[in-house]
Amino acid sequence: NAGVMQNPRHLVRRRGQEARLRCSPMKGHSHVYWYRQLPEEGLKFMVYLQKENIIDESGMPKERFSAEFPKEGPSILRIQQVVRGDSAAYFCASSPSIGRETHNEQFFGPGTRLTVL
Amino acid sequence: AQSVTQLGSHVSVSEGALVLLRCNYSSSVPPYLFWYVQYPNQGLQLLLKYTSAATLVKGINGFEAEFKKSETSFHLTKPSAHMSDAAEYFCAVSVEIQGAQKLVFGQGTRLTINP
């Protein structure tokens, strides 16, 4: 069973360009979470999605950032007009439908490291 | 609001020595607590989790953690450190949102193992 897949693993963009980060959850998982890790910091929650729905985006910056999880295909985190402060590692995690025996466990992908020049 | 605090951003121990990484939590409801490990340039791997079944939780790679409600703590320990334990360790608490959970992480503790 393949784990959570993220691509690209490394992404370099110049200021003002767009960054698209993709996440394919584990098979059978219907919940996707995005986290951001700034240098020398812990992970911060950005957004939680289910298929075709954004459930909680309280951690997303108000501008330039958007996320989607379409019915078919991977979840996408999109950053428009990137700035140097967007340089970070972006992690995706997935979890199965909530059940007592699998309560709360999130499985993380390897991350996408975004560098803005 | 739920939160976690990790005491000590850097911990250094000798190979074979006890590892103790500290985590204190704040939660208004019974918490679900986790320890994750992150090796350089990799994602997070779950070490262990507390979900109220037992206060002493055993995880992978010889790690364990004890939930102490009176101290609001969930410290991570390992009796004998190995060089391969060098990594960043994150404590996290889950916050429920519409039936699912988001994780609130501590700032992390970087563990260094000295030969």
Tab-separated table of C-alpha atoms in Angstrom:
chain	number	residue	atom	x	y	z
A	1	ASN	CA	0.000	0.000	0.000
A	2	ALA	CA	1.733	3.164	-1.173
A	3	GLY	CA	2.035	5.948	1.360
A	4	VAL	CA	1.111	9.572	0.927
A	5	MET	CA	2.766	10.920	-2.188
A	6	GLN	CA	3.770	14.486	-2.779
A	7	ASN	CA	5.296	16.092	-5.818
A	8	PRO	CA	7.444	17.741	-6.640
A	9	ARG	CA	9.827	17.090	-3.754
A	10	HIS	CA	11.694	20.292	-4.459
A	11	LEU	CA	10.358	23.369	-6.212
A	12	VAL	CA	12.183	26.566	-7.040
A	13	ARG	CA	10.250	29.653	-8.061
A	14	ARG	CA	11.103	33.293	-8.624
A	15	ARG	CA	9.163	35.989	-6.848
A	16	GLY	CA	5.817	36.587	-8.522
A	17	GLN	CA	5.495	33.113	-10.026
A	18	GLU	CA	2.934	30.502	-9.096
A	19	ALA	CA	3.646	27.335	-7.135
A	20	ARG	CA	1.489	24.220	-7.379
A	21	LEU	CA	2.015	21.456	-4.869
A	22	ARG	CA	0.331	18.103	-5.305
A	23	CYS	CA	-0.646	15.468	-2.785
A	24	SER	CA	-2.056	12.002	-3.373
A	25	PRO	CA	-3.435	10.531	-0.146
A	26	MET	CA	-3.093	6.925	0.843
A	27	LYS	CA	-5.515	4.573	-0.820
A	28	GLY	CA	-8.831	4.621	0.971
A	29	HIS	CA	-8.151	7.900	2.765
A	30	SER	CA	-10.718	10.629	2.285
A	31	HIS	CA	-9.267	13.329	4.553
A	32	VAL	CA	-6.350	15.528	3.521
A	33	TYR	CA	-4.484	18.061	5.639
A	34	TRP	CA	-1.821	20.559	4.595
A	35	TYR	CA	0.829	21.833	7.003
A	36	ARG	CA	3.646	24.318	6.541
A	37	GLN	CA	7.024	24.120	8.240
A	38	LEU	CA	9.053	27.287	8.206
A	39	PRO	CA	12.808	26.970	8.787
A	40	GLU	CA	13.663	26.021	12.361
A	41	GLU	CA	9.974	25.838	13.332
A	42	GLY	CA	7.345	23.213	13.925
A	43	LEU	CA	4.530	22.399	11.558
A	44	LYS	CA	1.550	24.725	11.368
A	45	PHE	CA	-1.871	23.603	10.186
A	46	MET	CA	-3.081	25.280	7.017
A	47	VAL	CA	-6.177	23.552	5.678
A	48	TYR	CA	-8.272	20.411	5.978
A	49	LEU	CA	-10.183	19.036	3.018
A	50	GLN	CA	-12.443	16.182	2.098
A	51	LYS	CA	-13.328	15.315	-1.455
A	52	GLU	CA	-14.648	18.476	-3.139
A	53	ASN	CA	-14.985	20.280	0.185
A	54	ILE	CA	-12.826	22.597	2.249
A	55	ILE	CA	-13.700	21.841	5.857
A	56	ASP	CA	-11.328	24.123	7.746
A	57	GLU	CA	-8.987	26.691	6.211
A	58	SER	CA	-8.314	28.647	9.367
A	59	GLY	CA	-4.542	28.302	8.926
A	60	MET	CA	-4.395	29.520	5.352
A	61	PRO	CA	-3.096	33.020	4.622
A	62	LYS	CA	-5.983	35.177	3.427
A	63	GLU	CA	-4.426	36.038	0.106
A	64	ARG	CA	-2.560	34.141	-2.625
A	65	PHE	CA	-3.101	30.688	-1.092
A	66	SER	CA	-5.794	28.226	-2.140
A	67	ALA	CA	-6.382	24.505	-1.876
A	68	GLU	CA	-8.603	21.959	-3.507
A	69	PHE	CA	-9.281	18.244	-3.376
A	70	PRO	CA	-11.276	17.340	-6.469
A	71	LYS	CA	-13.410	14.276	-6.908
A	72	GLU	CA	-10.723	12.788	-9.133
A	73	GLY	CA	-7.014	13.376	-8.780
A	74	PRO	CA	-4.695	14.705	-6.120
A	75	SER	CA	-5.156	17.547	-3.707
A	76	ILE	CA	-3.518	20.766	-4.875
A	77	LEU	CA	-2.086	23.581	-2.783
A	78	ARG	CA	-1.657	26.642	-4.949
A	79	ILE	CA	0.376	29.710	-4.081
A	80	GLN	CA	0.059	32.666	-6.415
A	81	GLN	CA	2.632	35.436	-6.756
A	82	VAL	CA	5.088	33.783	-4.408
A	83	VAL	CA	7.289	35.847	-2.109
A	84	ARG	CA	10.493	34.901	-0.304
A	85	GLY	CA	8.559	34.380	2.924
A	86	ASP	CA	6.706	31.487	1.297
A	87	SER	CA	9.924	29.451	1.270
A	88	ALA	CA	9.184	26.473	3.493
A	89	ALA	CA	8.476	22.780	3.538
A	90	TYR	CA	4.850	21.953	2.819
A	91	PHE	CA	3.574	18.656	4.138
A	92	CYS	CA	0.434	16.821	3.251
A	93	ALA	CA	-1.140	14.258	5.537
A	94	SER	CA	-4.095	11.957	5.055
A	95	SER	CA	-6.327	9.938	7.300
A	96	PRO	CA	-9.087	7.414	6.755
A	97	SER	CA	-12.683	7.995	7.631
A	98	ILE	CA	-12.929	8.481	11.347
A	99	GLY	CA	-13.239	5.265	13.239
A	100	ARG	CA	-12.495	4.308	16.793
A	101	GLU	CA	-9.647	1.952	15.972
A	102	THR	CA	-7.897	4.409	13.682
A	103	HIS	CA	-8.760	7.490	15.637
A	104	ASN	CA	-6.801	10.539	14.707
A	105	GLU	CA	-3.769	9.026	13.061
A	106	GLN	CA	-2.491	11.085	10.166
A	107	PHE	CA	0.018	9.735	7.698
A	108	PHE	CA	2.465	12.259	6.320
A	109	GLY	CA	4.007	12.580	2.919
A	110	PRO	CA	7.684	13.423	2.376
A	111	GLY	CA	6.924	17.085	1.794
A	112	THR	CA	7.607	19.630	-0.916
A	113	ARG	CA	10.420	22.050	-0.225
A	114	LEU	CA	9.641	25.357	-1.866
A	115	THR	CA	12.424	27.850	-2.423
A	116	VAL	CA	11.559	31.326	-3.649
A	117	LEU	CA	14.433	33.227	-5.206
B	1	ALA	CA	-7.474	26.106	22.959
B	2	GLN	CA	-5.321	23.023	22.789
B	3	SER	CA	-1.569	23.517	22.605
B	4	VAL	CA	1.699	21.776	23.383
B	5	THR	CA	4.996	23.086	24.652
B	6	GLN	CA	8.250	21.248	24.167
B	7	LEU	CA	10.887	22.162	26.708
B	8	GLY	CA	14.318	22.399	25.130
B	9	SER	CA	14.797	23.004	21.432
B	10	HIS	CA	18.036	21.005	21.491
B	11	VAL	CA	18.894	17.928	23.542
B	12	SER	CA	22.230	16.156	23.388
B	13	VAL	CA	22.935	12.761	24.955
B	14	SER	CA	25.662	10.181	24.712
B	15	GLU	CA	25.133	6.923	22.896
B	16	GLY	CA	23.674	4.413	25.351
B	17	ALA	CA	22.336	7.097	27.693
B	18	LEU	CA	18.716	7.768	28.604
B	19	VAL	CA	16.744	9.955	26.226
B	20	LEU	CA	14.131	12.262	27.768
B	21	LEU	CA	12.225	14.722	25.602
B	22	ARG	CA	9.691	16.868	27.406
B	23	CYS	CA	6.216	17.818	26.287
B	24	ASN	CA	3.483	19.587	28.226
B	25	TYR	CA	0.009	20.067	26.874
B	26	SER	CA	-2.908	22.349	27.427
B	27	SER	CA	-6.367	21.039	26.693
B	28	SER	CA	-9.869	21.674	27.977
B	29	VAL	CA	-10.985	18.179	26.972
B	30	PRO	CA	-9.302	14.772	27.272
B	31	PRO	CA	-6.471	15.093	24.774
B	32	TYR	CA	-5.179	12.848	22.057
B	33	LEU	CA	-1.404	13.200	22.030
B	34	PHE	CA	1.252	12.160	19.563
B	35	TRP	CA	4.979	12.019	19.118
B	36	TYR	CA	6.392	12.230	15.614
B	37	VAL	CA	9.991	11.933	14.424
B	38	GLN	CA	11.441	13.754	11.435
B	39	TYR	CA	14.736	12.716	9.900
B	40	PRO	CA	16.610	15.284	7.790
B	41	ASN	CA	14.772	16.224	4.597
B	42	GLN	CA	12.036	13.684	5.235
B	43	GLY	CA	8.430	13.716	6.314
B	44	LEU	CA	7.062	12.904	9.744
B	45	GLN	CA	6.797	9.391	11.060
B	46	LEU	CA	4.503	8.496	13.916
B	47	LEU	CA	6.379	7.174	16.956
B	48	LEU	CA	3.426	6.663	19.265
B	49	LYS	CA	0.044	8.044	20.263
B	50	TYR	CA	-2.045	8.370	23.389
B	51	THR	CA	-5.793	7.896	22.959
B	52	SER	CA	-6.817	7.259	26.593
B	53	ALA	CA	-6.531	3.459	26.454
B	54	ALA	CA	-3.388	3.272	28.643
B	55	THR	CA	-1.251	5.929	30.271
B	56	LEU	CA	2.038	4.272	29.319
B	57	VAL	CA	2.322	4.077	25.564
B	58	LYS	CA	4.961	2.062	23.764
B	59	GLY	CA	6.026	3.066	20.292
B	60	ILE	CA	8.449	2.099	17.602
B	61	ASN	CA	12.247	2.023	17.901
B	62	GLY	CA	12.151	1.450	21.655
B	63	PHE	CA	10.478	4.749	22.526
B	64	GLU	CA	7.696	5.126	25.042
B	65	ALA	CA	5.767	7.980	26.621
B	66	GLU	CA	3.722	8.325	29.768
B	67	PHE	CA	0.589	10.425	29.987
B	68	LYS	CA	0.385	12.219	33.340
B	69	LYS	CA	-2.814	14.159	33.728
B	70	SER	CA	-1.798	15.712	37.053
B	71	GLU	CA	1.299	17.175	35.408
B	72	THR	CA	-0.285	17.764	31.969
B	73	SER	CA	2.750	16.043	30.521
B	74	PHE	CA	3.523	13.484	27.848
B	75	HIS	CA	7.289	13.072	27.961
B	76	LEU	CA	9.076	10.801	25.501
B	77	THR	CA	11.756	8.423	26.756
B	78	LYS	CA	14.112	5.755	25.527
B	79	PRO	CA	16.360	3.831	27.932
B	80	SER	CA	19.420	3.672	25.678
B	81	ALA	CA	20.133	6.106	22.855
B	82	HIS	CA	21.374	4.921	19.500
B	83	MET	CA	23.149	6.968	16.875
B	84	SER	CA	20.214	6.435	14.520
B	85	ASP	CA	17.921	8.282	16.961
B	86	ALA	CA	19.426	11.615	15.928
B	87	ALA	CA	16.490	13.542	14.462
B	88	GLU	CA	13.866	16.190	15.207
B	89	TYR	CA	11.014	15.151	17.468
B	90	PHE	CA	7.603	16.782	17.568
B	91	CYS	CA	4.890	16.477	20.164
B	92	ALA	CA	1.363	17.185	18.956
B	93	VAL	CA	-2.192	17.382	20.255
B	94	SER	CA	-5.233	16.886	18.083
B	95	VAL	CA	-8.048	19.376	17.805
B	96	GLU	CA	-11.414	18.200	16.565
B	97	ILE	CA	-12.908	19.927	13.566
B	98	GLN	CA	-16.208	18.663	12.177
B	99	GLY	CA	-15.537	15.076	13.118
B	100	ALA	CA	-11.921	14.993	12.012
B	101	GLN	CA	-8.751	16.129	13.651
B	102	LYS	CA	-6.063	18.651	12.960
B	103	LEU	CA	-2.743	18.453	14.737
B	104	VAL	CA	-1.238	21.272	16.745
B	105	PHE	CA	2.506	20.770	16.976
B	106	GLY	CA	5.110	21.874	19.434
B	107	GLN	CA	8.141	23.701	18.154
B	108	GLY	CA	10.233	20.554	18.062
B	109	THR	CA	13.292	19.199	19.853
B	110	ARG	CA	16.434	18.375	17.941
B	111	LEU	CA	18.111	15.307	19.440
B	112	THR	CA	21.851	14.875	18.958
B	113	ILE	CA	23.622	11.659	19.914
B	114	ASN	CA	27.283	11.864	20.889
B	115	PRO	CA	29.503	8.829	20.226
